Backbone as a printed PyTorch tensor [residue, N CA C, xyz], in Angstrom:
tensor([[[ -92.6740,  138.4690,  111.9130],
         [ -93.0480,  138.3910,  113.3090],
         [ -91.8620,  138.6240,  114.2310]],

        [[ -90.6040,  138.3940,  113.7090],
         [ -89.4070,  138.7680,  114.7230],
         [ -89.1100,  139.9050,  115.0270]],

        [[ -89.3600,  140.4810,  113.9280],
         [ -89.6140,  142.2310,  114.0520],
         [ -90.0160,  142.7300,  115.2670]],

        [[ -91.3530,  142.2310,  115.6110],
         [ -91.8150,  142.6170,  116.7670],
         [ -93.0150,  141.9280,  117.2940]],

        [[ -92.3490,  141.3130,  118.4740],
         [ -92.3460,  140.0580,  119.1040],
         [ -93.7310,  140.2450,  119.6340]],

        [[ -94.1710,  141.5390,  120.1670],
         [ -95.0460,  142.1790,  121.4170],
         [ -96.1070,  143.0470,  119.7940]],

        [[ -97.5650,  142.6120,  119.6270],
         [ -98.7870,  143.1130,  118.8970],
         [ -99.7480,  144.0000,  119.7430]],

        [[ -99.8800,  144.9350,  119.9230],
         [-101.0630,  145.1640,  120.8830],
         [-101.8160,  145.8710,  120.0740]],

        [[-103.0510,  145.6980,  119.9790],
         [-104.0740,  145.7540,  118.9500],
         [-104.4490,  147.4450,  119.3360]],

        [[-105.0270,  148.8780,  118.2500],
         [-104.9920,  149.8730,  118.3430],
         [-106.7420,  150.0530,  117.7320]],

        [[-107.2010,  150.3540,  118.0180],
         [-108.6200,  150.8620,  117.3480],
         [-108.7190,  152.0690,  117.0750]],

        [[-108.6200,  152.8310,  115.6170],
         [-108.9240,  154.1210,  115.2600],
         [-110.2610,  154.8420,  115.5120]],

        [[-110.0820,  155.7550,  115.7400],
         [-111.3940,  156.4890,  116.3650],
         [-111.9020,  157.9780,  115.4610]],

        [[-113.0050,  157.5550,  115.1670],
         [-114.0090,  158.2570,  114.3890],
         [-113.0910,  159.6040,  114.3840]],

        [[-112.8180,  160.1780,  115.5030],
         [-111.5460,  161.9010,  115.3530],
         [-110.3920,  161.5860,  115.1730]],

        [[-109.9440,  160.3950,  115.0820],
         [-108.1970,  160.5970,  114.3030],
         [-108.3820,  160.5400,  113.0780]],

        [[-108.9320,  160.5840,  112.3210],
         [-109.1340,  161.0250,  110.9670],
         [-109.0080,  162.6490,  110.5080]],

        [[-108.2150,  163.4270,  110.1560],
         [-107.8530,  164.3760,  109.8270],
         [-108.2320,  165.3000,  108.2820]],

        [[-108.7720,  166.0550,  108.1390],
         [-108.6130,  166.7670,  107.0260],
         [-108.5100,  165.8770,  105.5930]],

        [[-107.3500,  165.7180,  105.6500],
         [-107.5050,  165.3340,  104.7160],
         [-107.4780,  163.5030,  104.2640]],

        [[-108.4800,  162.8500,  105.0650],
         [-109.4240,  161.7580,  105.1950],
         [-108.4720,  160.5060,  105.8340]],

        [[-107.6670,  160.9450,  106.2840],
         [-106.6990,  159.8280,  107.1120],
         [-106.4480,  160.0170,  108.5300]],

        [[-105.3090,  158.9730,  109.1640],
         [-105.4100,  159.2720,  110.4210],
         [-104.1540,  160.2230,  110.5100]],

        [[-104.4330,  161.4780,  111.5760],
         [-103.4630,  162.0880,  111.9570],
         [-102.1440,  161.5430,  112.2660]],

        [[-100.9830,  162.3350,  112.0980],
         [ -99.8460,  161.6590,  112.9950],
         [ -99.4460,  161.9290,  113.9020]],

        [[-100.3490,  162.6170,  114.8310],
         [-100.5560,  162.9280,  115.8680],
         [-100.7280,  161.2870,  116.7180]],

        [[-101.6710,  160.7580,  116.2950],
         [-102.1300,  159.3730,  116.7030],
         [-101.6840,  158.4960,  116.5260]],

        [[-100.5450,  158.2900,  115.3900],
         [ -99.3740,  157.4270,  115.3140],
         [ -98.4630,  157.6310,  117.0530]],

        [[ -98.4040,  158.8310,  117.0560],
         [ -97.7120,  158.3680,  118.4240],
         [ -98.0440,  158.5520,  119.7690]],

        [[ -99.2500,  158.7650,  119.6610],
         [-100.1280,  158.6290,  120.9000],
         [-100.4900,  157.0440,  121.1560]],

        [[-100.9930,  156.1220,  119.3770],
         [-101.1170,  154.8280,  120.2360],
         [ -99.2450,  154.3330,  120.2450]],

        [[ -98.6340,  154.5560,  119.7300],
         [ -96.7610,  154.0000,  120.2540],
         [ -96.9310,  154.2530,  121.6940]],

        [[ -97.3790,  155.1510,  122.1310],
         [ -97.0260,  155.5550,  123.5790],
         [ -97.8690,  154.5570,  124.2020]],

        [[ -99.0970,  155.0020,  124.2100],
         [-100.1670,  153.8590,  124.7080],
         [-100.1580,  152.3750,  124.6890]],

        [[ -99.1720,  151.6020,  123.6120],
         [ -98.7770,  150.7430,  123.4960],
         [ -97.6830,  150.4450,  124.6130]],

        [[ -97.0080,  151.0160,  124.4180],
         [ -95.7080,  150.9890,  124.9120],
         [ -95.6730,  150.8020,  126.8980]],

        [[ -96.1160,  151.5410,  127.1560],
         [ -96.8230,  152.2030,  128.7470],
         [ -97.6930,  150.8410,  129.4720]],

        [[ -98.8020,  150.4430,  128.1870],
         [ -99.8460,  149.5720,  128.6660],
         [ -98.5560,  147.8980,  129.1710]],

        [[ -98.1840,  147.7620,  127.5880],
         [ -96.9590,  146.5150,  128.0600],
         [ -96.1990,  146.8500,  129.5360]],

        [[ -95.9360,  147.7650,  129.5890],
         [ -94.7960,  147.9580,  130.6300],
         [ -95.5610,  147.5520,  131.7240]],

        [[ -97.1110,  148.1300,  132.0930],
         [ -97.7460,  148.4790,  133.3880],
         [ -98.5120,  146.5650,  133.4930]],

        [[ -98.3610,  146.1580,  132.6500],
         [ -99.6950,  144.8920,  132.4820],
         [ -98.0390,  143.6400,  132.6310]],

        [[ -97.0840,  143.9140,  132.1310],
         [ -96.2110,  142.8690,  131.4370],
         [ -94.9260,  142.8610,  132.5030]],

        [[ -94.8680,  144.0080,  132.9000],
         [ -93.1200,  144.3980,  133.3380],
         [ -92.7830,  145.2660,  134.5250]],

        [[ -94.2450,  145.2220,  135.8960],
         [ -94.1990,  145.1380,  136.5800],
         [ -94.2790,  147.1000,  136.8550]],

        [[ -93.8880,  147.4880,  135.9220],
         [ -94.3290,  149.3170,  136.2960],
         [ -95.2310,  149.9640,  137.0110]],

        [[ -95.2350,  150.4170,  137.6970],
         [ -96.4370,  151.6210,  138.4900],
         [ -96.0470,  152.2970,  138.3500]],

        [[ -96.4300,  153.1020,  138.0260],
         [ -96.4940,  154.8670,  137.5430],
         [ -96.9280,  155.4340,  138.9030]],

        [[ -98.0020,  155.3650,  139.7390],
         [ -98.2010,  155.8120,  140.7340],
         [ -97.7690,  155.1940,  142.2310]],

        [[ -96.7970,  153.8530,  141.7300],
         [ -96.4460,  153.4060,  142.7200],
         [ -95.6040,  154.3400,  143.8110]],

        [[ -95.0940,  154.9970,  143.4600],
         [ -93.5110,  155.9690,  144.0210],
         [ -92.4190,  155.1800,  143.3040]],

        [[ -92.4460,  154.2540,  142.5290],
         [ -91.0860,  153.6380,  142.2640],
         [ -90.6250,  154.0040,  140.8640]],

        [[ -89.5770,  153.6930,  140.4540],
         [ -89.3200,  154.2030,  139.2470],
         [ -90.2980,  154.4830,  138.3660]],

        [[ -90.1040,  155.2820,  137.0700],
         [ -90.8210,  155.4970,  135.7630],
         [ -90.3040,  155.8320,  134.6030]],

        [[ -90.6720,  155.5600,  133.5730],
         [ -90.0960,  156.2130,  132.3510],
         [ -90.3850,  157.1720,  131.5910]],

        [[ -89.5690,  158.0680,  131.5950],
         [ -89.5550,  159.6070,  130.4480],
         [ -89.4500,  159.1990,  129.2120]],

        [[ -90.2600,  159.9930,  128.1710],
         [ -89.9050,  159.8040,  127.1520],
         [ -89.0040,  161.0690,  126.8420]],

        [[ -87.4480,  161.0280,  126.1090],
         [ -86.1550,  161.8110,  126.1210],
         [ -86.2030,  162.3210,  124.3680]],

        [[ -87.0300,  161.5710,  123.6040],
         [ -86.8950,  161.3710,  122.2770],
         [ -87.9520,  160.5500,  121.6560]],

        [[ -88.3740,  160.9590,  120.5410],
         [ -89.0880,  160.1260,  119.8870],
         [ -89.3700,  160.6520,  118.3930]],

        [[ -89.8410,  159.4590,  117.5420],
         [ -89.7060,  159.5070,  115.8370],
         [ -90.8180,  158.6440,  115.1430]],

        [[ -91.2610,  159.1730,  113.6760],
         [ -91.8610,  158.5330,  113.6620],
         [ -92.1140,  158.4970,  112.0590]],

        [[ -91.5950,  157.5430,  111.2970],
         [ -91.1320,  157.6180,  109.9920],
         [ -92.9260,  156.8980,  109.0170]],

        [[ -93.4400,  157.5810,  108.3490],
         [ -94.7850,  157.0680,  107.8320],
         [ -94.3930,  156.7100,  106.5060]],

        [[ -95.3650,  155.2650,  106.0660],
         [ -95.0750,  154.7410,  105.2460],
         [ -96.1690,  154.8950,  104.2490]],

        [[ -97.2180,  154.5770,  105.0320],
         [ -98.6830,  154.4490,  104.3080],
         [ -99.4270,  155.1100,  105.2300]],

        [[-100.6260,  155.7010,  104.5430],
         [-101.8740,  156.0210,  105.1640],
         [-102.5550,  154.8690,  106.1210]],

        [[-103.9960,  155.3420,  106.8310],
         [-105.0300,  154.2030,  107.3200],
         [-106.0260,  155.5300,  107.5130]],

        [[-107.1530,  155.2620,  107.5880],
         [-108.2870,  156.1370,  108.0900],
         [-108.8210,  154.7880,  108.9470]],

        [[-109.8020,  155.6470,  109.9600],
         [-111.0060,  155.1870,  110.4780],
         [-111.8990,  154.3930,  109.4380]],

        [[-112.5270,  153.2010,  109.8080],
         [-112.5560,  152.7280,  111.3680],
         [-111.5100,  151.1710,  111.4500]],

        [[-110.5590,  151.9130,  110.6390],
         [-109.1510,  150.8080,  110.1440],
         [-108.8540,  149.8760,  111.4860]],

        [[-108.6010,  148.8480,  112.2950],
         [-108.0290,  148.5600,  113.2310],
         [-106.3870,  148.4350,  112.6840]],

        [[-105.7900,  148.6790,  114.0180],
         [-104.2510,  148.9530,  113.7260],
         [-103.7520,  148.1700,  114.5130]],

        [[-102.4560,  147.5880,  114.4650],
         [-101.4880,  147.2790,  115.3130],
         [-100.2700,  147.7260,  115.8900]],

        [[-100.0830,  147.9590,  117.6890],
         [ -98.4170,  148.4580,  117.5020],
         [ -97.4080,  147.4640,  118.0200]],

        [[ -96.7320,  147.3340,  117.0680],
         [ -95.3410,  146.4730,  116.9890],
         [ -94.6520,  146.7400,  117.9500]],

        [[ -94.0340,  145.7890,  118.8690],
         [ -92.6920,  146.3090,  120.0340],
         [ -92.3210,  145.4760,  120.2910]],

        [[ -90.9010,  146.4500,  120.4070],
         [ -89.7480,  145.7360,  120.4950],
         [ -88.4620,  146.1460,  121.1830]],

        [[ -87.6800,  145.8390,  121.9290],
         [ -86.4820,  146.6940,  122.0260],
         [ -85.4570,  147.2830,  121.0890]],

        [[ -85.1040,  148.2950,  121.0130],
         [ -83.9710,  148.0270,  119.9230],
         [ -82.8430,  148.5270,  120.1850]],

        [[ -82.7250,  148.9970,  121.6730],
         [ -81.3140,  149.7870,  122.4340],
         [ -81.7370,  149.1820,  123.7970]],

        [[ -80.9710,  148.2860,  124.7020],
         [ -80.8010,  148.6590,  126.2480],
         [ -79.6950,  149.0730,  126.6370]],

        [[ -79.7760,  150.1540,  127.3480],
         [ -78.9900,  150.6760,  127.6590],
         [ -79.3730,  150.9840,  129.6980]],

        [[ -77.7570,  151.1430,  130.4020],
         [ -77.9990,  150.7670,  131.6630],
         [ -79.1850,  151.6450,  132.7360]],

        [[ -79.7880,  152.5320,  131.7330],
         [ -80.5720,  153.6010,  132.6580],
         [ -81.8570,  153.8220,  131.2170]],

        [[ -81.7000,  153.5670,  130.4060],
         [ -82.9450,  153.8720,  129.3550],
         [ -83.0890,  152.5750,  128.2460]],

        [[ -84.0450,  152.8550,  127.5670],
         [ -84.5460,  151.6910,  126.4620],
         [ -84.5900,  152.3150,  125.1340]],

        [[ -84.4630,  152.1530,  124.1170],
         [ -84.8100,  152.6700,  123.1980],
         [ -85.8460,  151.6620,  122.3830]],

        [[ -87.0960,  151.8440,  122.3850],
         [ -88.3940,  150.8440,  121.5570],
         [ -88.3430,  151.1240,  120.0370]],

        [[ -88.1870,  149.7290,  119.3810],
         [ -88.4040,  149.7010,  118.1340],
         [ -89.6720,  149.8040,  118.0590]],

        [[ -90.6280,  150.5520,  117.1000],
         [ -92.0910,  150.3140,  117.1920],
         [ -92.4660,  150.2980,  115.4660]],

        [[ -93.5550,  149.5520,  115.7320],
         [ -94.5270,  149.4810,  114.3220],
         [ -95.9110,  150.0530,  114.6130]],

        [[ -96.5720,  150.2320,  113.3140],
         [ -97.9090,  150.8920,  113.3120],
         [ -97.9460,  149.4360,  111.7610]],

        [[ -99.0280,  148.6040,  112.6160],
         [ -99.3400,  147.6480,  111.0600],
         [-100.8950,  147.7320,  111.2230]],

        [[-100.9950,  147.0140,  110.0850],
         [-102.5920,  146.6120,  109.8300],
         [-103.0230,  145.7080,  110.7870]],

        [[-104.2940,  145.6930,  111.0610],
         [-104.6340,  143.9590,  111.4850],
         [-105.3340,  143.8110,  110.9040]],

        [[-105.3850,  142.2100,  110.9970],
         [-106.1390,  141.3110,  110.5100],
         [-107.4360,  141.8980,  109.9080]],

        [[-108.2980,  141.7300,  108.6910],
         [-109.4350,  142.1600,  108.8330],
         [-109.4910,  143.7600,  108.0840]],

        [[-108.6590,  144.1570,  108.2810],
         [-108.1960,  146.1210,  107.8680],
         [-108.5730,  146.4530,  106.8860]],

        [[-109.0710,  147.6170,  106.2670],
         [-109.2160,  148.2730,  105.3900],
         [-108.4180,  149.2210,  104.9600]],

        [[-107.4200,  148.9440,  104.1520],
         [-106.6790,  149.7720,  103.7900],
         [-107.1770,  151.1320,  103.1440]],

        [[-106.5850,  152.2400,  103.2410],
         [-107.1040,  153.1930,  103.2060],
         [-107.4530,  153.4470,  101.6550]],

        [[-108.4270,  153.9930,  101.1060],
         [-109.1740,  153.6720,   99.9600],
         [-109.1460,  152.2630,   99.4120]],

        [[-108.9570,  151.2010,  100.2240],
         [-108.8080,  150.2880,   99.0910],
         [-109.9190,  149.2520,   99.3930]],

        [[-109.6850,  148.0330,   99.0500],
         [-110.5740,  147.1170,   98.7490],
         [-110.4890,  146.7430,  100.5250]],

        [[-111.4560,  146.1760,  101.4720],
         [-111.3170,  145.3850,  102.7310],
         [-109.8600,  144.6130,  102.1650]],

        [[-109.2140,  144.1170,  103.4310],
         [-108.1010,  142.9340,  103.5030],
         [-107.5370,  142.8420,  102.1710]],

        [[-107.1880,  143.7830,  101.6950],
         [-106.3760,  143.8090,  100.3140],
         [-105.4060,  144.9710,   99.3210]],

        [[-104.2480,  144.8650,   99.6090],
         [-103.0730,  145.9080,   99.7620],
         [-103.5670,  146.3750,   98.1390]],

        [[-102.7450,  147.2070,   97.7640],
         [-102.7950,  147.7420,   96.4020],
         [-102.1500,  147.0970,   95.1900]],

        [[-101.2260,  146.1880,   95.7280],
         [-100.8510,  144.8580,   94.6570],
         [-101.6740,  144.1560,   94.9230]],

        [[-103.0660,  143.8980,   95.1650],
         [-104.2220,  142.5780,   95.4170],
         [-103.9640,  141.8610,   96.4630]],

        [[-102.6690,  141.5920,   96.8670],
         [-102.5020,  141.3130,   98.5560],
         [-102.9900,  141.3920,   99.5720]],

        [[-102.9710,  140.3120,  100.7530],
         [-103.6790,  140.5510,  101.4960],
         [-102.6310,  141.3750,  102.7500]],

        [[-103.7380,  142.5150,  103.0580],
         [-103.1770,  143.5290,  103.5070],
         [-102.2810,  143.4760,  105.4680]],

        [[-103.0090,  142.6800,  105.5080],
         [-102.4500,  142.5210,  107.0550],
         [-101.3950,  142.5730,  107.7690]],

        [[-100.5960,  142.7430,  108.2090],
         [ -99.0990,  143.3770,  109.2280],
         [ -98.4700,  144.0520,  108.2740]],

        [[ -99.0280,  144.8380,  107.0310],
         [ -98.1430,  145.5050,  106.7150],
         [ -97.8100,  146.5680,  107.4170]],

        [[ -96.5320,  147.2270,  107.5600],
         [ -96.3390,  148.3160,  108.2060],
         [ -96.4410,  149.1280,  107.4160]],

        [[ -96.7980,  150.4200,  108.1840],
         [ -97.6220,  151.8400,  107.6490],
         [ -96.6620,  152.5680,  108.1140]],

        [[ -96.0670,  152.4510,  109.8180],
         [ -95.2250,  153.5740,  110.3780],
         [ -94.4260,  152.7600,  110.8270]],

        [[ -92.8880,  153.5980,  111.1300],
         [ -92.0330,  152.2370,  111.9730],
         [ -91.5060,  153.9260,  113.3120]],

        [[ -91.2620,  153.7170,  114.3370],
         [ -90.5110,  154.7430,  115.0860],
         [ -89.7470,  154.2730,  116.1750]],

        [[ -89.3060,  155.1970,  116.7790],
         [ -88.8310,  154.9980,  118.0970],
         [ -89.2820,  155.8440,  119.3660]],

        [[ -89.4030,  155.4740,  120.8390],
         [ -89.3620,  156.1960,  122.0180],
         [ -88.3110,  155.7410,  122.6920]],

        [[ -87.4720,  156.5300,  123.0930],
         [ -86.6030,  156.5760,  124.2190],
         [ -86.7440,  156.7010,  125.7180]],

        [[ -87.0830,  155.8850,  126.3840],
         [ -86.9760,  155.7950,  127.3220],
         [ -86.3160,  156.1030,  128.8160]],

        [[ -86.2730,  157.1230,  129.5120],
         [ -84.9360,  157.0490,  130.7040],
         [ -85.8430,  156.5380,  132.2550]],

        [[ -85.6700,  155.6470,  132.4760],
         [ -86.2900,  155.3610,  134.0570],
         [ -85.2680,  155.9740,  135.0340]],

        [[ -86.4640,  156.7900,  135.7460],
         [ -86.3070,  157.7420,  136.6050],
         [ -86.9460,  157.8310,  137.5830]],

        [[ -86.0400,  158.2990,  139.3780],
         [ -86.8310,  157.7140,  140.7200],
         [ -88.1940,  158.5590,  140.2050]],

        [[ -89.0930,  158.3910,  141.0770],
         [ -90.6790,  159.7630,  140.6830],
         [ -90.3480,  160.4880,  141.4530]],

        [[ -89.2870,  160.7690,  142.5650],
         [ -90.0320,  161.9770,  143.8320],
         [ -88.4930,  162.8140,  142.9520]],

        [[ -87.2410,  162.1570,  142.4680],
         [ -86.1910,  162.9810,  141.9870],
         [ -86.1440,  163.5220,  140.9860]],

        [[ -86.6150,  162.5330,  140.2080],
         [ -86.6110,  162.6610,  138.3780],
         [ -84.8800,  162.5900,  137.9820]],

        [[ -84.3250,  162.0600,  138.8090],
         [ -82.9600,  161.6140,  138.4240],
         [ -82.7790,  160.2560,  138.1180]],

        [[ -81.6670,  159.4810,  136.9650],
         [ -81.8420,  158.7460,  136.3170],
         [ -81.6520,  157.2410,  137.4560]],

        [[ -82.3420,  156.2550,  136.9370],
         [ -81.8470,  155.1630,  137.9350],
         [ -81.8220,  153.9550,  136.5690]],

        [[ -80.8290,  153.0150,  137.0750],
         [ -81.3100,  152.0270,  136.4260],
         [ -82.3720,  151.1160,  135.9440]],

        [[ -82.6580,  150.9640,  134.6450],
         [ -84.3260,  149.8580,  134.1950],
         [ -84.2440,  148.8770,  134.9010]],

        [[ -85.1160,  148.7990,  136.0320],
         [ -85.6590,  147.7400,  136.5740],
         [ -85.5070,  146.3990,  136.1980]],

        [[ -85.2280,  145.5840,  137.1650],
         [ -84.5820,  143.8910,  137.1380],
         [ -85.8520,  144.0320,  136.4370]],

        [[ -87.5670,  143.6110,  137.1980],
         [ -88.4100,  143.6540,  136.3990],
         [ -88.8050,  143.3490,  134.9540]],

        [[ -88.1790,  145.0750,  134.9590],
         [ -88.2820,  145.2660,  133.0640],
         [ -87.5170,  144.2020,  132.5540]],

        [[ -86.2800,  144.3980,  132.9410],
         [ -85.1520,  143.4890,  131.6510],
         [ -85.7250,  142.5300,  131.8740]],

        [[ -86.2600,  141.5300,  132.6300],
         [ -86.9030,  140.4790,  132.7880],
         [ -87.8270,  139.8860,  131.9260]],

        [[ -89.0870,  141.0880,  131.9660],
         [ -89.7060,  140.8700,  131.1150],
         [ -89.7960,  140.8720,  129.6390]],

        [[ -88.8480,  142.0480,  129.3720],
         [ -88.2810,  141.6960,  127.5240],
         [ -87.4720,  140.5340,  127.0750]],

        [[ -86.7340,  140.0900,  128.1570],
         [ -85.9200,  139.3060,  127.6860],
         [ -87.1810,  137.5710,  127.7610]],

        [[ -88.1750,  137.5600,  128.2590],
         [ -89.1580,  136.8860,  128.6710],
         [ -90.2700,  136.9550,  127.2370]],

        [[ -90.4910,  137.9440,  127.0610],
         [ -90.9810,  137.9620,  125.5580],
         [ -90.6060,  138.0390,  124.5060]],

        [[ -89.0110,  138.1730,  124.4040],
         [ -88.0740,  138.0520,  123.3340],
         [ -87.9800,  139.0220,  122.3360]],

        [[ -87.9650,  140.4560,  123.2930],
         [ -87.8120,  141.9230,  123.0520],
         [ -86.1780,  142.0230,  122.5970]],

        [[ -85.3010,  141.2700,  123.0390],
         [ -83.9780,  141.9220,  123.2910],
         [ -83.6810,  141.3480,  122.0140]],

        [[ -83.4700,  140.3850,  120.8760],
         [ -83.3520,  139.9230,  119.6320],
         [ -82.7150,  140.9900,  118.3380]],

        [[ -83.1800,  142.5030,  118.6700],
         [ -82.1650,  143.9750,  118.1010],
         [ -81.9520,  144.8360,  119.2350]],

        [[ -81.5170,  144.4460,  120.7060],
         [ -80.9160,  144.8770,  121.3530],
         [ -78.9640,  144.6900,  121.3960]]])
């Protein structure tokens, strides 16, 4: 759980399932992003359409461990794992939740008979640069933000 402090629950959808019967990794980092964005806008005071700062993504990765197919529920892990005076760098997870079906396998039960839950499947990163909106030149992360990671106990591999 220290790993990553911040869970926000992901629901796979009947089309991220790909070819060849799993979820794309396309959608690994569409929900990181979606994760990532939702905390900021709900947790850490962000508007995107406010006029006030925002964050670019500069970089991003995304290392797969295990499969999941539909209609798997997922979790994404976050965390900080770089602050730096103008960008963030997010530790992120892609785990199971509670309840999951691992991909071909038994409901709630890993492939050693385990029960399958927060295992991680994907681990990555997004890089972050907060930037004014009307310049797109770099400004410092918001009192706000640092506020709020350091408030949910994001900064711990910062």
């Amino acid at each position: 759980m220290t790993d990553y402090p911040v869970r926000i629950p992901f629901e796979t959808r009947w089309r991220d399932n790909d070819q060849y019967g799993h979820v794309n990794n396309v959608v690994y980092y569409e929900a990181m992003d979606t994760a990532v964005n939702a905390w900021m806008i709900r947790h850490a005071g962000l508007d995107p359409a406010g006029g006030g700062p925002i964050a670019l993504v500069v970089a991003s990765n995304c290392r797969y461990l295990a499969p999941a197919s539909f209609p798997e529920p997922l979790e994404v892990g976050v965390s900080v794992g770089r602050l730096g005076t103008t960008s963030v760098t997010w530790a992120l997870g892609i785990l199971r939740a509670a309840g999951g079906v691992p991909h071909g396998a038994v409901p709630g039960v890993s492939s050693d008979g385990s029960d399958a839950s927060g295992e991680t499947i994907a681990t990555g990163e997004f890089v972050h640069v907060f930037v004014d909106a009307a310049t797109r030149r770099p400004v410092p992360v918001p009192a706000g933000v640092r506020e709020a990671f350091a408030a949910y106990g994001m900064l711990d591999r910062a």
